[in-house]
PDB file of C-alpha atoms in Angstrom:
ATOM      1  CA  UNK A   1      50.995 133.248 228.497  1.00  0.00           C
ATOM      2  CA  UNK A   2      47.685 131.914 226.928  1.00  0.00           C
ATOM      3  CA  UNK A   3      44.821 133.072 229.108  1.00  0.00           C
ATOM      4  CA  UNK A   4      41.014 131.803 228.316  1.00  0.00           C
ATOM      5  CA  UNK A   5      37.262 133.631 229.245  1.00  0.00           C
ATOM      6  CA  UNK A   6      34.342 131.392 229.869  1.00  0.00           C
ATOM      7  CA  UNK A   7      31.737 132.524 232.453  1.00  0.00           C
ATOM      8  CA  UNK A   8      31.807 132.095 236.124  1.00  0.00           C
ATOM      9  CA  UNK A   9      28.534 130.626 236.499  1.00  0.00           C
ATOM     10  CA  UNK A  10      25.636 129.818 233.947  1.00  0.00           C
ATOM     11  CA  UNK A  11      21.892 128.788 236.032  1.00  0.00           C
ATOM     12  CA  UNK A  12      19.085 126.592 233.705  1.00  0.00           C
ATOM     13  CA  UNK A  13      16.402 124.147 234.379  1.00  0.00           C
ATOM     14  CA  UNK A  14      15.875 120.377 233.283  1.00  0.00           C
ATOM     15  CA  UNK A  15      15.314 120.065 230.062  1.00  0.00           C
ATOM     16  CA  UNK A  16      16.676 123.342 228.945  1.00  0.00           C
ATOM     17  CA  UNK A  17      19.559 124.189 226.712  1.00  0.00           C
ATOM     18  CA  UNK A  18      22.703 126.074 227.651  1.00  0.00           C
ATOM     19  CA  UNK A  19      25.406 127.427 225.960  1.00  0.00           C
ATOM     20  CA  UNK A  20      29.042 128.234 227.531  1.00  0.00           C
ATOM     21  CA  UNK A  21      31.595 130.478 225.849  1.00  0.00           C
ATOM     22  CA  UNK A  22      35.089 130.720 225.369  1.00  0.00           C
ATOM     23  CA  UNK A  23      37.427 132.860 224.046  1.00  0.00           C
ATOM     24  CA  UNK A  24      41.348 132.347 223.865  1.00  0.00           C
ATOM     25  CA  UNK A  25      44.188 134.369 222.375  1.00  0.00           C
ATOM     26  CA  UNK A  26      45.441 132.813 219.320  1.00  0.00           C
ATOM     27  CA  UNK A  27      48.817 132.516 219.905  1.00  0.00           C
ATOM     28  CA  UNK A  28      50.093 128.953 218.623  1.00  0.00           C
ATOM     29  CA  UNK A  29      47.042 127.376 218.763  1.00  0.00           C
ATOM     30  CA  UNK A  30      46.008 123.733 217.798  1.00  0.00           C
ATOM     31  CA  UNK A  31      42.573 123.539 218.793  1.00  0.00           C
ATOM     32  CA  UNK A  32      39.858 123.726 221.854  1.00  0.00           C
ATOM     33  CA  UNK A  33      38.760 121.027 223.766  1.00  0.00           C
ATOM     34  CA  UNK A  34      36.113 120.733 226.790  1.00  0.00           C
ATOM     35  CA  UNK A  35      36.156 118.543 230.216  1.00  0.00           C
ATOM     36  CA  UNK A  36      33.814 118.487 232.229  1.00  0.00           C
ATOM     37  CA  UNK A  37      34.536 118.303 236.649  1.00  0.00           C
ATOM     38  CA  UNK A  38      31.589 117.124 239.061  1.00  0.00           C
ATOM     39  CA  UNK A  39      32.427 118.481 242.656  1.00  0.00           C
ATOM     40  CA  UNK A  40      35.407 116.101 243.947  1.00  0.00           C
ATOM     41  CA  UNK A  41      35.938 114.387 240.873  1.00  0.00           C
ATOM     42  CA  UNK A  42      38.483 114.629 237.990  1.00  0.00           C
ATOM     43  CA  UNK A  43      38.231 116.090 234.856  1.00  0.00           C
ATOM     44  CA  UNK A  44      36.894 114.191 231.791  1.00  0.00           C
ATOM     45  CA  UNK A  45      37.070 114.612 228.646  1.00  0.00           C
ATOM     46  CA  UNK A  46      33.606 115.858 226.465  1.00  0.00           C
ATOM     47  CA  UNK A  47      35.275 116.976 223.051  1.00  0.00           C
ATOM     48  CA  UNK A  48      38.007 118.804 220.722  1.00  0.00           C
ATOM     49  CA  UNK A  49      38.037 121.246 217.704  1.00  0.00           C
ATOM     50  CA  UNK A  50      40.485 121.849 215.437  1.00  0.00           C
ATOM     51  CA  UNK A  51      38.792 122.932 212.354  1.00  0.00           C
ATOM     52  CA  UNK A  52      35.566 125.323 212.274  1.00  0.00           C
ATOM     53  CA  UNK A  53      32.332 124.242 212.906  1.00  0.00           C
ATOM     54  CA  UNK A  54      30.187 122.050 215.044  1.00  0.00           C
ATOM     55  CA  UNK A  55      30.978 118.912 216.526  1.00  0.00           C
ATOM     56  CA  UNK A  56      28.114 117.016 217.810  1.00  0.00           C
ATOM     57  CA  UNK A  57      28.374 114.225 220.370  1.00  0.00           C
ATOM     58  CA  UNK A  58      25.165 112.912 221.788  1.00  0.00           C
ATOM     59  CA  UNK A  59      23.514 115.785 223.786  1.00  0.00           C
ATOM     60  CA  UNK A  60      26.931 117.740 223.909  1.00  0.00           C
ATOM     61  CA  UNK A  61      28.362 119.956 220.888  1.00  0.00           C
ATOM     62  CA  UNK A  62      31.171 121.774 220.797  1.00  0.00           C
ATOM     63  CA  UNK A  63      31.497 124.771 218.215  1.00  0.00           C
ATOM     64  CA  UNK A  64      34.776 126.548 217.251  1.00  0.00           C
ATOM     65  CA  UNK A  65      35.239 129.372 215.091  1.00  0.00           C
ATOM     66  CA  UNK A  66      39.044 129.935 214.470  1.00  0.00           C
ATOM     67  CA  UNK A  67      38.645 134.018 212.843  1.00  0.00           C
ATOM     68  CA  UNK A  68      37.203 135.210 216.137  1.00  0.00           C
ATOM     69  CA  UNK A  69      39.262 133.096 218.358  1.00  0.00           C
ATOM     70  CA  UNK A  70      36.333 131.967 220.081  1.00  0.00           C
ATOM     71  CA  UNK A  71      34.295 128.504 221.300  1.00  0.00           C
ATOM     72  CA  UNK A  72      31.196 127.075 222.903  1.00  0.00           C
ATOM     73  CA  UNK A  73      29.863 123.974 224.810  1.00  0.00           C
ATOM     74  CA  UNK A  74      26.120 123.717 223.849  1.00  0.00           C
ATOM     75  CA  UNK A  75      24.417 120.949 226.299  1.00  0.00           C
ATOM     76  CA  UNK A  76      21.015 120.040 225.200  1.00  0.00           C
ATOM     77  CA  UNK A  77      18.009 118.738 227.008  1.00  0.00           C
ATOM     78  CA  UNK A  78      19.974 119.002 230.581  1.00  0.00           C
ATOM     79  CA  UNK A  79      19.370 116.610 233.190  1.00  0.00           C
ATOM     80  CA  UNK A  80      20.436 117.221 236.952  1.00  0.00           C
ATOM     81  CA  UNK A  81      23.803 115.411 236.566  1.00  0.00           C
ATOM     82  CA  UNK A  82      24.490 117.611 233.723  1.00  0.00           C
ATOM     83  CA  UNK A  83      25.603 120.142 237.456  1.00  0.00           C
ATOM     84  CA  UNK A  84      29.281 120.512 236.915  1.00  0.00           C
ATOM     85  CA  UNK A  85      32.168 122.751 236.244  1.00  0.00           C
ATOM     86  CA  UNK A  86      32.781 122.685 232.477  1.00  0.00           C
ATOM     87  CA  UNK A  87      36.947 123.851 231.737  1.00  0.00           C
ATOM     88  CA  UNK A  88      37.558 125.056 228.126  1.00  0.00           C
ATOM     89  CA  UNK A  89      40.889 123.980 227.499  1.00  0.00           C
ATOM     90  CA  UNK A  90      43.752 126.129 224.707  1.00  0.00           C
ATOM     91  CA  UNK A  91      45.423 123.084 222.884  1.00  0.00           C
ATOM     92  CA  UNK A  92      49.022 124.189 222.038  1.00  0.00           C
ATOM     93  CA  UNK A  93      51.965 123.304 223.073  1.00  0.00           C
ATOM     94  CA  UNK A  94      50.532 122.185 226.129  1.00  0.00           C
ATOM     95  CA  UNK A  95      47.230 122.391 227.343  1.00  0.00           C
ATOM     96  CA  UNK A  96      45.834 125.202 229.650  1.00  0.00           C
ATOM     97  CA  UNK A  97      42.770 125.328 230.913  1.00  0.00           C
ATOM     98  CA  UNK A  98      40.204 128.258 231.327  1.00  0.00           C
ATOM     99  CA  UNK A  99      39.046 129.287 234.615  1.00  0.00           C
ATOM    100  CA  UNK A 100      35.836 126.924 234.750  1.00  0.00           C
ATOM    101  CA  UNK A 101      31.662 127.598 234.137  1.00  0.00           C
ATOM    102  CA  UNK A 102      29.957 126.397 237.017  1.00  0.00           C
ATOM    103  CA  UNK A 103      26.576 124.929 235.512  1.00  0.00           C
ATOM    104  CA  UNK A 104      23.544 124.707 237.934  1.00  0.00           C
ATOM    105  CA  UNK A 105      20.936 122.553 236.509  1.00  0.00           C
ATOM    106  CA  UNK A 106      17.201 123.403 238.647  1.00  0.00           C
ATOM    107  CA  UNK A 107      14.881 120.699 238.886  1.00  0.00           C
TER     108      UNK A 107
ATOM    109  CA  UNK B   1      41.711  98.934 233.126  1.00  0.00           C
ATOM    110  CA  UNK B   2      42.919 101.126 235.822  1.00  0.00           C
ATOM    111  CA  UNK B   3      43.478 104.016 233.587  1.00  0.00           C
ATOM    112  CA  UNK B   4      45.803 106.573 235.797  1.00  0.00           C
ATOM    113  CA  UNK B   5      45.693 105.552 239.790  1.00  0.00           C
ATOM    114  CA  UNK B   6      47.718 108.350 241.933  1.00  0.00           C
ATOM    115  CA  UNK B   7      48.206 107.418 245.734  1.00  0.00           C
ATOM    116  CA  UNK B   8      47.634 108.753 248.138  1.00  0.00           C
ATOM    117  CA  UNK B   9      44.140 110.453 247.755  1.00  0.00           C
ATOM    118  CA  UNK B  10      44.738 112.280 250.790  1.00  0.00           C
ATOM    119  CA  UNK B  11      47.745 113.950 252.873  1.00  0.00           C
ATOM    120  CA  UNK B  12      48.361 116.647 255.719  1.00  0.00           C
ATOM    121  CA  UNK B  13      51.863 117.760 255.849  1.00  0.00           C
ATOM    122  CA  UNK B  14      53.398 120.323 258.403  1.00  0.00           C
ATOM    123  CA  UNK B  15      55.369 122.715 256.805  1.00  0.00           C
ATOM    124  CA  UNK B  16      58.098 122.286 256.044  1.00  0.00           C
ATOM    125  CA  UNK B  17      57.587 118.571 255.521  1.00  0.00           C
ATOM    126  CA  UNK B  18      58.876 116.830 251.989  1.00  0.00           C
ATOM    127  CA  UNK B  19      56.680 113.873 250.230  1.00  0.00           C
ATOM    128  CA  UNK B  20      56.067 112.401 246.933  1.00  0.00           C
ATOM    129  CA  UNK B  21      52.911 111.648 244.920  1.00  0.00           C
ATOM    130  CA  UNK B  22      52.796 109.272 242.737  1.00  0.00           C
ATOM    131  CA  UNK B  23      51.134 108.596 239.428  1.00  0.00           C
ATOM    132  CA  UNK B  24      51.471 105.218 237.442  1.00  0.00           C
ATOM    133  CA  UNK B  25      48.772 104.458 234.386  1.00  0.00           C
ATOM    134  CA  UNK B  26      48.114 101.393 232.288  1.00  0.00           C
ATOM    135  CA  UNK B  27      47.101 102.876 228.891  1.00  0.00           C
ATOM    136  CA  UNK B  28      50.870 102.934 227.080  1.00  0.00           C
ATOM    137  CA  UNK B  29      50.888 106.307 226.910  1.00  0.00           C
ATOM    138  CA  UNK B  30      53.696 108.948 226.048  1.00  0.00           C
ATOM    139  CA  UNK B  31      52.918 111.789 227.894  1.00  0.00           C
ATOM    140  CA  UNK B  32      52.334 112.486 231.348  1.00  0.00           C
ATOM    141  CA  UNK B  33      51.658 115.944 233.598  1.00  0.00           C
ATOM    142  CA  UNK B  34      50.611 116.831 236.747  1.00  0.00           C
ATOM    143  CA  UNK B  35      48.480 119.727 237.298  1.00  0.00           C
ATOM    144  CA  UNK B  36      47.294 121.486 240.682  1.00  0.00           C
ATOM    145  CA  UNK B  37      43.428 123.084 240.929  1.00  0.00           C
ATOM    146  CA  UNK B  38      43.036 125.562 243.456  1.00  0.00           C
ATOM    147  CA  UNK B  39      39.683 126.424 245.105  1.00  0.00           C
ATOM    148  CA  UNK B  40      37.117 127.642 242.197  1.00  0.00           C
ATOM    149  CA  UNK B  41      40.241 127.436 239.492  1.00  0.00           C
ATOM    150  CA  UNK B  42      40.654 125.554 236.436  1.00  0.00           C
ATOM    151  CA  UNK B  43      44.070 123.355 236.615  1.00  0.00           C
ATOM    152  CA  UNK B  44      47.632 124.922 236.173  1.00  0.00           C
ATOM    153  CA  UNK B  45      50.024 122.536 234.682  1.00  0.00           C
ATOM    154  CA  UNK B  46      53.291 122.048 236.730  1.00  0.00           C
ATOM    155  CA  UNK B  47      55.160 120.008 235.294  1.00  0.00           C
ATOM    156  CA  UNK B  48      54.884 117.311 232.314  1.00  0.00           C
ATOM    157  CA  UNK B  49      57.130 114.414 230.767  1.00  0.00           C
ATOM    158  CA  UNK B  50      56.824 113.885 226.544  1.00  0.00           C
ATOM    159  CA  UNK B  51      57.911 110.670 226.836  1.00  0.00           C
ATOM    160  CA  UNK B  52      60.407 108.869 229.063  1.00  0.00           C
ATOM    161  CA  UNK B  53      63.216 110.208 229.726  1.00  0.00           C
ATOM    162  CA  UNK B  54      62.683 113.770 229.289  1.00  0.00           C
ATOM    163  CA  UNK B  55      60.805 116.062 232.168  1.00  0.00           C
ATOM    164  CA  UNK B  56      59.650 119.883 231.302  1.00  0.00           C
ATOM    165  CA  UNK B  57      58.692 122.649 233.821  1.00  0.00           C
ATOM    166  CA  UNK B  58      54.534 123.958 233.230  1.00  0.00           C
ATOM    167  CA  UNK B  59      53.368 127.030 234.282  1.00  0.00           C
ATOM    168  CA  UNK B  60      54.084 127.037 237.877  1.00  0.00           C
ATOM    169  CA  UNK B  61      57.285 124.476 239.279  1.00  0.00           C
ATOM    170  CA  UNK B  62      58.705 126.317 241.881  1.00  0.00           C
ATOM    171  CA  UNK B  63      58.704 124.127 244.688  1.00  0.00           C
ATOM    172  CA  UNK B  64      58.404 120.448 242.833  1.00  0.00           C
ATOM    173  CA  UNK B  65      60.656 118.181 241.104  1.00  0.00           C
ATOM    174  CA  UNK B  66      59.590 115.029 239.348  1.00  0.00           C
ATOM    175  CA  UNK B  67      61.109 112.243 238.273  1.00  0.00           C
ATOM    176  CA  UNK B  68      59.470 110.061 235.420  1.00  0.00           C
ATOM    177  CA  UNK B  69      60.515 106.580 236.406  1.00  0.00           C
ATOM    178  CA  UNK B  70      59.335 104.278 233.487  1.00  0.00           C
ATOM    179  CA  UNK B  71      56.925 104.697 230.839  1.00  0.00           C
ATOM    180  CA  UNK B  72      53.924 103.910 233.451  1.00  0.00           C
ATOM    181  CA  UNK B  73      55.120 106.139 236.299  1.00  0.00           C
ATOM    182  CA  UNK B  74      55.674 109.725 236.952  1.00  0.00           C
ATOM    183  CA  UNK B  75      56.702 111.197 240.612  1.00  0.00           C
ATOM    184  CA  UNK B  76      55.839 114.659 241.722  1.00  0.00           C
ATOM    185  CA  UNK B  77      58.489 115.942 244.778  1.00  0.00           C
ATOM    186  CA  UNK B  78      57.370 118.530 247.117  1.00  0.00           C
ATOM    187  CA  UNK B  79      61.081 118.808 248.859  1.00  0.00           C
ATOM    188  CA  UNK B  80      59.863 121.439 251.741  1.00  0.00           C
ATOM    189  CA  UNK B  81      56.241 121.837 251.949  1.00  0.00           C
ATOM    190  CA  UNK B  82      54.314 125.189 252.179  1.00  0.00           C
ATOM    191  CA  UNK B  83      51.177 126.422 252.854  1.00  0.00           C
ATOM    192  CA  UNK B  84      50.979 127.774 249.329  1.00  0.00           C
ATOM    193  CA  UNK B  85      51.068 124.440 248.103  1.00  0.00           C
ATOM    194  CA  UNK B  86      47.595 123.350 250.056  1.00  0.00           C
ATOM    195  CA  UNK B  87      45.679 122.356 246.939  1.00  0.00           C
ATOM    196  CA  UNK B  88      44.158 119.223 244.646  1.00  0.00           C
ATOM    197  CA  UNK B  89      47.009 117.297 242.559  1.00  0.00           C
ATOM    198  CA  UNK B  90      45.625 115.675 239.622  1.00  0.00           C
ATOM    199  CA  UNK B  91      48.330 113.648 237.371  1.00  0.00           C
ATOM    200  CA  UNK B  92      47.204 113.188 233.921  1.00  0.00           C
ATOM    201  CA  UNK B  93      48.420 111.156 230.832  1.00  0.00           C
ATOM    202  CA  UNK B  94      47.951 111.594 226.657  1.00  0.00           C
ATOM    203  CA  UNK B  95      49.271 110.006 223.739  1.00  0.00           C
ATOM    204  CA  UNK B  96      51.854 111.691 222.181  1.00  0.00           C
ATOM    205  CA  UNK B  97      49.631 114.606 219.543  1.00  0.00           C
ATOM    206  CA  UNK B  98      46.542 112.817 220.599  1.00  0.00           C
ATOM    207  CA  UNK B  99      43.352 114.923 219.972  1.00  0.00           C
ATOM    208  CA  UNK B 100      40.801 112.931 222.589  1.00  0.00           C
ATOM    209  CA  UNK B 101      42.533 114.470 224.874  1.00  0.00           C
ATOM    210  CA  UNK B 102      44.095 113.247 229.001  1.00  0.00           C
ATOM    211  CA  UNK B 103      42.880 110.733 231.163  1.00  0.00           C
ATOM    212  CA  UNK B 104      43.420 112.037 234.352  1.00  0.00           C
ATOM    213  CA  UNK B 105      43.463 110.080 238.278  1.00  0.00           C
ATOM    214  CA  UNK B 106      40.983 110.872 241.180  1.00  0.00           C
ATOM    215  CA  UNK B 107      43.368 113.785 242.466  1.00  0.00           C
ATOM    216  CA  UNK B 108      45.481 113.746 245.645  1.00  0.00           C
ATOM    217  CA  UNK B 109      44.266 116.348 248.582  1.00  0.00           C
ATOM    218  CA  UNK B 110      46.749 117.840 249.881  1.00  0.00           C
ATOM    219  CA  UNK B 111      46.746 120.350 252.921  1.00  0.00           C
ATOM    220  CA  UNK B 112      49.835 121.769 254.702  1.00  0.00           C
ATOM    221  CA  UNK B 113      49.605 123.505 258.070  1.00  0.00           C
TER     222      UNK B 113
END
């Protein structure tokens, strides 16, 4: 089955900016999207790629480059409630989700 | 606008035990799944509905059943609880091919001892 890599655990300060990665195997693949989780809460939606490029919403993009099978989240000028667990997420014939970047955001 | 409400948010079930979680949502959508998240885990779909009618087994559905009961509502079965299944239920719903993505409900804890 599909299977996804994004980092355990990514660490910056207010204000900074942060990139998570993702890569996927291509296998009948649609596109990527992004949630983001805060501790107890459900998942929410941030964005989707199908095509290459950058796709900029507000402070959040989302990047996809199709040839290397591969993805970001970039968050820019992080505030504190930025702290979450960001889920890259395989669009295909059903969705599966990566195993989760835990973002710490330090005051 | 509700969205996706699931009930109940919370549960402890001795093993052995059978219950059902449900899921209903307001937003005329197609699809519906529901998806467990273990400790530190991303979500592992279990089983989802296309559209009414028709039910599909996810990536793990050993030990569920479902039942989608209308276009709004879609049941997840645990027939003889174990242990194993000790974990966060979130139900989820889509438009059928929709890129934004799923709305999903505030998760059901579940713990079996």
């Amino acid at each position: 089955g599909q299977s996804l890599e994004q980092p355990s655990e990514v660490t910056a300060v207010e204000g900074a900016i942060v990139q998570i990665n993702c890569t996927y195997q291509t296998s009948g693949f649609y596109g990527l999207s992004w949630y983001q989780q805060h501790d107890g809460g459900a998942p929410t939606f941030l964005s989707y790629n199908a095509l290459d490029g950058l796709e900029e919403t507000g402070r959040f993009s989302s990047f996809l480059s199709r040839s290397d099978s591969y993805g970001y989240l970039l968050l820019q000028e992080l505030q504190m409630k930025d702290s979450a667990s960001y889920f890259c997420v395989f669009y295909g014939q059903n969705f599966v989700f990566g195993p989760g970047t835990r973002l710490s955001v330090l005051p | 606008n509700a969205g996706v409400t699931q009930t109940p948010k919370f549960q402890v079930l001795k093993t052995g035990q059978s219950m059902t979680l449900q899921c209903a949502q307001d937003m005329n959508h197609n699809s519906m799944y529901w998806y467990r998240q273990d400790p530190g885990m991303g979500l592992r779909l279990i089983y989802y509905s296309a559209s009414e009618g028709t039910t599909d087994k996810g990536e793990v559905p050993n030990g569920y059943n479902v039942s989608r009961l209308n276009k709004r509502e879609f049941s997840l079965r645990l027939e003889s609880a174990a242990p194993s299944q000790t974990s966060v239920y979130f139900c989820a719903s889509s438009r059928t091919g929709d890129n934004y993505g799923y709305t999903f409900g505030s998760g059901t804890r579940l713990t079996v001892v």
